[in-house]
């Protein structure tokens, strides 16, 4: 009896800790933004279709993404991101024209360490923000000149980290791929994929790492022909390789 009670106490004590690792964030605010290389047609952590890569996509930092592997509540969500200013150079760079892009979250930016994706509730990243968006860029869908620069002043064009404003927007109305069925939803695979076309309170992915047995909403797109079996391990490995080459 005593043992059982003890076990119950331990269990109850663990639950809030497990849930507290995910971030509740407002529908609009500021964040950091970086960029990473995502191969064309790659199936990233959420299992969104290959065609999603033909439009602007981003990986979201782990605590905001809501899972440490495969899919989480952020999968499929669309955000309008606007560049505000840079971090690294002195003096900081404030672009004269505000560049914006509407992205769909298709990938996880792993936390841990001191990277910009390592913020947790109560502990912001090194840019003093709780969210990092890692934009898949270069991308056939985004201008190569998307990131403003002033090479004559700084001597280089890629600032690496930006302070941005973000706002949750409608994927259907505002995302460039919002009317292309092949770019919406997930690949046809029986496990480990969840990518709502336009997430809402009911069409929302659970956290795969909290409960891999929870049935996610069926987001399979009949337009997506290929299935994929390597899912998140491949992308996480690739991700870490790419990330390792960046000096953030
Ligand atoms: C670059 O910076 C210099 C020095 O502040 C400024 O004179 C010039 O107009 C800037 N060019 C661009 C394209 O912002
Ligand atoms: C990011 O932008 C916001 C809004 O303009 C500003 O309040 C904040 O100080 C900026 N953060 C940094 C580190 O530049
Ligand atoms: C994105 O934000 C920019 C800057 O606030 C704004 O001009 C643009 O209309 C927004 N786009 C959408 C689709 O909300
Ligand atoms: C959420 O989205 C699904 C799929 O598009 C739709 O069927 C459902 O009515 C929506 N629910 C709410 C509460 O908006
Ligand atoms: C997914 O694949 C299964 C098995 O191949 C097939 O029966 C099903 O119709 C497919 N679903 C869609 C939406 O294409």
GROMACS .gro file of C-alpha atoms and ligand atoms in nm:
model
  318
    1UNK     CA    1   0.000   0.000   0.000
    2UNK     CA    2   0.270   0.241   0.099
    3UNK     CA    3   0.469   0.147  -0.207
    4UNK     CA    4   0.169   0.204  -0.433
    5UNK     CA    5   0.106   0.548  -0.285
    6UNK     CA    6   0.465   0.636  -0.337
    7UNK     CA    7   0.447   0.530  -0.699
    8UNK     CA    8   0.132   0.737  -0.749
    9UNK     CA    9   0.298   1.043  -0.601
   10UNK     CA   10   0.592   0.997  -0.833
   11UNK     CA   11   0.363   0.961  -1.132
   12UNK     CA   12   0.168   1.274  -1.046
   13UNK     CA   13   0.488   1.464  -0.990
   14UNK     CA   14   0.615   1.363  -1.333
   15UNK     CA   15   0.317   1.464  -1.546
   16UNK     CA   16   0.347   1.844  -1.515
   17UNK     CA   17   0.720   1.822  -1.582
   18UNK     CA   18   0.660   1.633  -1.905
   19UNK     CA   19   0.395   1.881  -2.027
   20UNK     CA   20   0.592   2.187  -1.921
   21UNK     CA   21   0.851   2.128  -2.192
   22UNK     CA   22   0.613   2.257  -2.462
   23UNK     CA   23   0.562   2.627  -2.521
   24UNK     CA   24   0.224   2.800  -2.536
   25UNK     CA   25   0.274   3.103  -2.757
   26UNK     CA   26   0.049   3.390  -2.861
   27UNK     CA   27  -0.088   3.408  -3.220
   28UNK     CA   28   0.149   3.695  -3.294
   29UNK     CA   29   0.478   3.819  -3.153
   30UNK     CA   30   0.849   3.828  -3.222
   31UNK     CA   31   1.093   3.541  -3.278
   32UNK     CA   32   1.434   3.465  -3.420
   33UNK     CA   33   1.472   3.337  -3.773
   34UNK     CA   34   1.753   3.139  -3.933
   35UNK     CA   35   1.769   2.940  -4.256
   36UNK     CA   36   1.861   2.582  -4.344
   37UNK     CA   37   1.897   2.362  -4.647
   38UNK     CA   38   1.600   2.136  -4.718
   39UNK     CA   39   1.635   1.933  -5.039
   40UNK     CA   40   1.356   1.974  -5.293
   41UNK     CA   41   1.082   1.709  -5.244
   42UNK     CA   42   1.222   1.603  -4.909
   43UNK     CA   43   0.977   1.452  -4.659
   44UNK     CA   44   1.056   1.631  -4.333
   45UNK     CA   45   0.954   1.553  -3.973
   46UNK     CA   46   0.576   1.614  -4.006
   47UNK     CA   47   0.546   1.391  -4.312
   48UNK     CA   48   0.396   1.671  -4.523
   49UNK     CA   49   0.391   1.593  -4.896
   50UNK     CA   50   0.698   1.629  -5.119
   51UNK     CA   51   0.519   1.906  -5.306
   52UNK     CA   52   0.508   2.120  -4.991
   53UNK     CA   53   0.878   2.190  -5.053
   54UNK     CA   54   0.782   2.376  -5.373
   55UNK     CA   55   0.640   2.651  -5.150
   56UNK     CA   56   0.786   2.837  -4.849
   57UNK     CA   57   0.829   2.606  -4.548
   58UNK     CA   58   1.009   2.627  -4.216
   59UNK     CA   59   1.121   2.415  -3.925
   60UNK     CA   60   1.002   2.537  -3.585
   61UNK     CA   61   1.202   2.523  -3.261
   62UNK     CA   62   1.129   2.211  -3.057
   63UNK     CA   63   0.936   2.354  -2.758
   64UNK     CA   64   0.703   2.549  -2.988
   65UNK     CA   65   0.683   2.260  -3.236
   66UNK     CA   66   0.554   2.045  -2.950
   67UNK     CA   67   0.745   1.719  -3.003
   68UNK     CA   68   1.104   1.602  -3.004
   69UNK     CA   69   1.050   1.364  -3.297
   70UNK     CA   70   0.814   1.322  -3.595
   71UNK     CA   71   0.502   1.542  -3.573
   72UNK     CA   72   0.375   1.794  -3.317
   73UNK     CA   73   0.093   2.050  -3.286
   74UNK     CA   74   0.279   2.303  -3.504
   75UNK     CA   75   0.276   2.076  -3.810
   76UNK     CA   76   0.096   2.234  -4.102
   77UNK     CA   77   0.046   2.570  -3.931
   78UNK     CA   78   0.112   2.879  -4.142
   79UNK     CA   79   0.290   3.190  -4.021
   80UNK     CA   80   0.353   3.528  -4.178
   81UNK     CA   81   0.715   3.617  -4.095
   82UNK     CA   82   0.852   3.969  -4.138
   83UNK     CA   83   1.221   4.058  -4.108
   84UNK     CA   84   1.282   4.332  -3.850
   85UNK     CA   85   1.655   4.356  -3.779
   86UNK     CA   86   1.972   4.150  -3.750
   87UNK     CA   87   2.167   4.038  -3.444
   88UNK     CA   88   2.526   3.969  -3.534
   89UNK     CA   89   2.674   4.280  -3.695
   90UNK     CA   90   2.775   4.605  -3.534
   91UNK     CA   91   2.597   4.831  -3.605
   92UNK     CA   92   2.280   4.619  -3.627
   93UNK     CA   93   2.117   4.621  -3.968
   94UNK     CA   94   1.765   4.755  -4.011
   95UNK     CA   95   1.642   4.693  -4.366
   96UNK     CA   96   1.471   4.982  -4.542
   97UNK     CA   97   1.210   4.747  -4.693
   98UNK     CA   98   1.038   4.491  -4.468
   99UNK     CA   99   1.049   4.149  -4.637
  100UNK     CA  100   0.769   3.906  -4.544
  101UNK     CA  101   0.707   3.542  -4.628
  102UNK     CA  102   0.419   3.310  -4.535
  103UNK     CA  103   0.560   2.970  -4.439
  104UNK     CA  104   0.403   2.635  -4.356
  105UNK     CA  105   0.571   2.446  -4.071
  106UNK     CA  106   0.677   2.104  -4.202
  107UNK     CA  107   0.980   2.026  -3.989
  108UNK     CA  108   1.121   2.012  -3.638
  109UNK     CA  109   1.422   2.222  -3.540
  110UNK     CA  110   1.573   2.008  -3.260
  111UNK     CA  111   1.632   2.167  -2.921
  112UNK     CA  112   1.914   2.093  -2.685
  113UNK     CA  113   2.251   2.259  -2.646
  114UNK     CA  114   2.278   2.633  -2.694
  115UNK     CA  115   2.132   2.652  -3.044
  116UNK     CA  116   1.862   2.899  -3.137
  117UNK     CA  117   1.604   2.616  -3.129
  118UNK     CA  118   1.680   2.525  -2.769
  119UNK     CA  119   1.446   2.772  -2.590
  120UNK     CA  120   1.214   2.616  -2.332
  121UNK     CA  121   0.926   2.779  -2.141
  122UNK     CA  122   1.102   3.022  -1.907
  123UNK     CA  123   1.436   3.002  -2.089
  124UNK     CA  124   1.464   3.205  -2.411
  125UNK     CA  125   1.728   3.134  -2.676
  126UNK     CA  126   2.047   3.338  -2.719
  127UNK     CA  127   1.845   3.594  -2.917
  128UNK     CA  128   1.617   3.643  -2.614
  129UNK     CA  129   1.324   3.485  -2.801
  130UNK     CA  130   1.119   3.172  -2.727
  131UNK     CA  131   1.057   3.071  -3.087
  132UNK     CA  132   1.296   3.018  -3.377
  133UNK     CA  133   1.177   2.972  -3.733
  134UNK     CA  134   1.432   2.796  -3.954
  135UNK     CA  135   1.337   2.889  -4.308
  136UNK     CA  136   1.402   2.636  -4.586
  137UNK     CA  137   1.614   2.861  -4.807
  138UNK     CA  138   1.731   2.879  -5.080
  139UNK     CA  139   1.391   2.774  -5.214
  140UNK     CA  140   1.248   2.775  -5.566
  141UNK     CA  141   0.952   2.963  -5.414
  142UNK     CA  142   1.143   3.246  -5.243
  143UNK     CA  143   1.349   3.517  -5.409
  144UNK     CA  144   1.725   3.469  -5.378
  145UNK     CA  145   1.722   3.833  -5.266
  146UNK     CA  146   1.472   3.771  -4.985
  147UNK     CA  147   1.725   3.858  -4.715
  148UNK     CA  148   1.824   4.224  -4.744
  149UNK     CA  149   2.191   4.306  -4.705
  150UNK     CA  150   2.442   4.584  -4.740
  151UNK     CA  151   2.762   4.421  -4.862
  152UNK     CA  152   2.949   4.751  -4.901
  153UNK     CA  153   2.896   4.825  -4.532
  154UNK     CA  154   2.938   4.477  -4.377
  155UNK     CA  155   3.148   4.288  -4.632
  156UNK     CA  156   2.908   3.990  -4.649
  157UNK     CA  157   2.544   3.935  -4.733
  158UNK     CA  158   2.418   3.658  -4.501
  159UNK     CA  159   2.349   3.779  -4.149
  160UNK     CA  160   2.242   3.431  -4.037
  161UNK     CA  161   2.004   3.529  -3.756
  162UNK     CA  162   1.717   3.776  -3.784
  163UNK     CA  163   1.473   3.926  -3.537
  164UNK     CA  164   1.131   3.876  -3.696
  165UNK     CA  165   0.766   3.937  -3.621
  166UNK     CA  166   0.534   3.640  -3.668
  167UNK     CA  167   0.160   3.600  -3.702
  168UNK     CA  168  -0.049   3.283  -3.743
  169UNK     CA  169  -0.233   3.309  -4.074
  170UNK     CA  170  -0.466   3.093  -4.279
  171UNK     CA  171  -0.284   2.841  -4.498
  172UNK     CA  172  -0.572   2.833  -4.745
  173UNK     CA  173  -0.592   3.210  -4.788
  174UNK     CA  174  -0.232   3.319  -4.736
  175UNK     CA  175   0.015   3.037  -4.811
  176UNK     CA  176   0.137   3.019  -5.171
  177UNK     CA  177   0.060   2.644  -5.181
  178UNK     CA  178  -0.279   2.685  -5.011
  179UNK     CA  179  -0.479   2.592  -5.322
  180UNK     CA  180  -0.259   2.310  -5.447
  181UNK     CA  181  -0.394   1.982  -5.306
  182UNK     CA  182  -0.065   1.805  -5.377
  183UNK     CA  183   0.120   2.048  -5.148
  184UNK     CA  184  -0.129   2.008  -4.861
  185UNK     CA  185  -0.169   1.720  -4.617
  186UNK     CA  186   0.063   1.429  -4.551
  187UNK     CA  187   0.208   1.135  -4.739
  188UNK     CA  188   0.023   0.804  -4.729
  189UNK     CA  189   0.193   0.623  -4.446
  190UNK     CA  190   0.022   0.441  -4.161
  191UNK     CA  191   0.229   0.588  -3.879
  192UNK     CA  192   0.437   0.889  -3.785
  193UNK     CA  193   0.285   1.146  -4.020
  194UNK     CA  194   0.047   1.436  -3.953
  195UNK     CA  195   0.019   1.754  -4.159
  196UNK     CA  196  -0.321   1.928  -4.156
  197UNK     CA  197  -0.390   2.142  -4.462
  198UNK     CA  198  -0.504   2.426  -4.237
  199UNK     CA  199  -0.475   2.335  -3.866
  200UNK     CA  200  -0.754   2.436  -3.629
  201UNK     CA  201  -0.868   2.332  -3.281
  202UNK     CA  202  -0.988   1.990  -3.400
  203UNK     CA  203  -0.762   1.927  -3.698
  204UNK     CA  204  -0.446   1.946  -3.489
  205UNK     CA  205  -0.155   1.704  -3.454
  206UNK     CA  206  -0.086   1.560  -3.108
  207UNK     CA  207   0.272   1.540  -2.984
  208UNK     CA  208   0.432   1.224  -3.123
  209UNK     CA  209   0.699   1.217  -2.853
  210UNK     CA  210   0.439   1.247  -2.573
  211UNK     CA  211   0.225   0.965  -2.711
  212UNK     CA  212   0.322   0.785  -3.029
  213UNK     CA  213   0.007   0.570  -2.995
  214UNK     CA  214  -0.236   0.863  -2.999
  215UNK     CA  215  -0.421   0.857  -3.330
  216UNK     CA  216  -0.347   1.179  -3.519
  217UNK     CA  217  -0.616   1.324  -3.748
  218UNK     CA  218  -0.608   1.161  -4.090
  219UNK     CA  219  -0.432   1.418  -4.305
  220UNK     CA  220  -0.332   1.188  -4.593
  221UNK     CA  221  -0.360   1.353  -4.932
  222UNK     CA  222  -0.477   1.134  -5.216
  223UNK     CA  223  -0.270   1.354  -5.450
  224UNK     CA  224   0.048   1.246  -5.273
  225UNK     CA  225   0.167   0.941  -5.461
  226UNK     CA  226   0.485   0.832  -5.290
  227UNK     CA  227   0.514   0.677  -4.949
  228UNK     CA  228   0.822   0.709  -4.739
  229UNK     CA  229   0.964   0.483  -4.473
  230UNK     CA  230   1.264   0.659  -4.326
  231UNK     CA  231   1.077   0.952  -4.174
  232UNK     CA  232   1.216   1.160  -3.895
  233UNK     CA  233   1.543   0.984  -3.823
  234UNK     CA  234   1.670   1.072  -4.166
  235UNK     CA  235   1.568   1.432  -4.145
  236UNK     CA  236   1.697   1.474  -3.792
  237UNK     CA  237   2.033   1.333  -3.899
  238UNK     CA  238   2.040   1.552  -4.207
  239UNK     CA  239   1.927   1.843  -3.997
  240UNK     CA  240   2.210   1.803  -3.748
  241UNK     CA  241   2.461   1.771  -4.030
  242UNK     CA  242   2.339   2.091  -4.191
  243UNK     CA  243   2.316   2.268  -3.857
  244UNK     CA  244   2.668   2.161  -3.767
  245UNK     CA  245   2.805   2.350  -4.064
  246UNK     CA  246   2.639   2.675  -3.964
  247UNK     CA  247   2.811   2.902  -3.719
  248UNK     CA  248   2.528   3.047  -3.518
  249LIG     C1  249   2.476   5.068  -4.695
  249LIG     O1  250   2.526   5.139  -4.584
  249LIG     C2  251   2.582   5.266  -4.621
  249LIG     C3  252   2.646   5.324  -4.495
  249LIG     O2  253   2.552   5.334  -4.391
  249LIG     C4  254   2.472   5.354  -4.679
  249LIG     O3  255   2.529   5.479  -4.719
  249LIG     C5  256   2.411   5.284  -4.801
  249LIG     O4  257   2.302   5.361  -4.848
  249LIG     C6  258   2.363   5.147  -4.760
  249LIG     N1  259   2.317   5.076  -4.879
  249LIG     C7  260   2.208   5.001  -4.877
  249LIG     C8  261   2.174   4.933  -5.005
  249LIG     O5  262   2.135   4.992  -4.779
  250LIG     C1  263   1.313   4.254  -3.204
  250LIG     O1  264   1.209   4.337  -3.254
  250LIG     C2  265   1.122   4.384  -3.151
  250LIG     C3  266   1.008   4.458  -3.219
  250LIG     O2  267   1.059   4.563  -3.298
  250LIG     C4  268   1.200   4.470  -3.055
  250LIG     O3  269   1.114   4.512  -2.951
  250LIG     C5  270   1.315   4.390  -2.997
  250LIG     O4  271   1.396   4.474  -2.916
  250LIG     C6  272   1.401   4.332  -3.108
  250LIG     N1  273   1.501   4.245  -3.048
  250LIG     C7  274   1.630   4.254  -3.082
  250LIG     C8  275   1.722   4.165  -3.006
  250LIG     O5  276   1.671   4.328  -3.170
  251LIG     C1  277   0.251   3.983  -4.354
  251LIG     O1  278   0.302   4.089  -4.275
  251LIG     C2  279   0.335   4.205  -4.352
  251LIG     C3  280   0.401   4.304  -4.258
  251LIG     O2  281   0.318   4.332  -4.150
  251LIG     C4  282   0.209   4.259  -4.418
  251LIG     O3  283   0.244   4.369  -4.497
  251LIG     C5  284   0.147   4.150  -4.504
  251LIG     O4  285   0.023   4.197  -4.556
  251LIG     C6  286   0.122   4.026  -4.422
  251LIG     N1  287   0.073   3.919  -4.508
  251LIG     C7  288  -0.029   3.840  -4.473
  251LIG     C8  289  -0.068   3.737  -4.572
  251LIG     O5  290  -0.088   3.850  -4.366
  252LIG     C1  291  -1.119   2.216  -3.876
  252LIG     O1  292  -1.075   2.175  -4.005
  252LIG     C2  293  -1.142   2.061  -4.053
  252LIG     C3  294  -1.073   2.016  -4.183
  252LIG     O2  295  -1.060   2.124  -4.271
  252LIG     C4  296  -1.290   2.096  -4.075
  252LIG     O3  297  -1.360   1.982  -4.125
  252LIG     C5  298  -1.349   2.139  -3.940
  252LIG     O4  299  -1.481   2.184  -3.961
  252LIG     C6  300  -1.268   2.253  -3.878
  252LIG     N1  301  -1.313   2.274  -3.742
  252LIG     C7  302  -1.323   2.395  -3.688
  252LIG     C8  303  -1.363   2.398  -3.545
  252LIG     O5  304  -1.300   2.497  -3.751
  253LIG     C1  305  -0.316   0.490  -4.886
  253LIG     O1  306  -0.257   0.365  -4.917
  253LIG     C2  307  -0.345   0.256  -4.895
  253LIG     C3  308  -0.266   0.126  -4.915
  253LIG     O2  309  -0.189   0.133  -5.031
  253LIG     C4  310  -0.465   0.267  -4.991
  253LIG     O3  311  -0.554   0.162  -4.971
  253LIG     C5  312  -0.536   0.402  -4.964
  253LIG     O4  313  -0.640   0.420  -5.057
  253LIG     C6  314  -0.438   0.517  -4.974
  253LIG     N1  315  -0.505   0.640  -4.929
  253LIG     C7  316  -0.507   0.752  -5.003
  253LIG     C8  317  -0.583   0.866  -4.942
  253LIG     O5  318  -0.452   0.762  -5.110
   0.00000   0.00000   0.00000
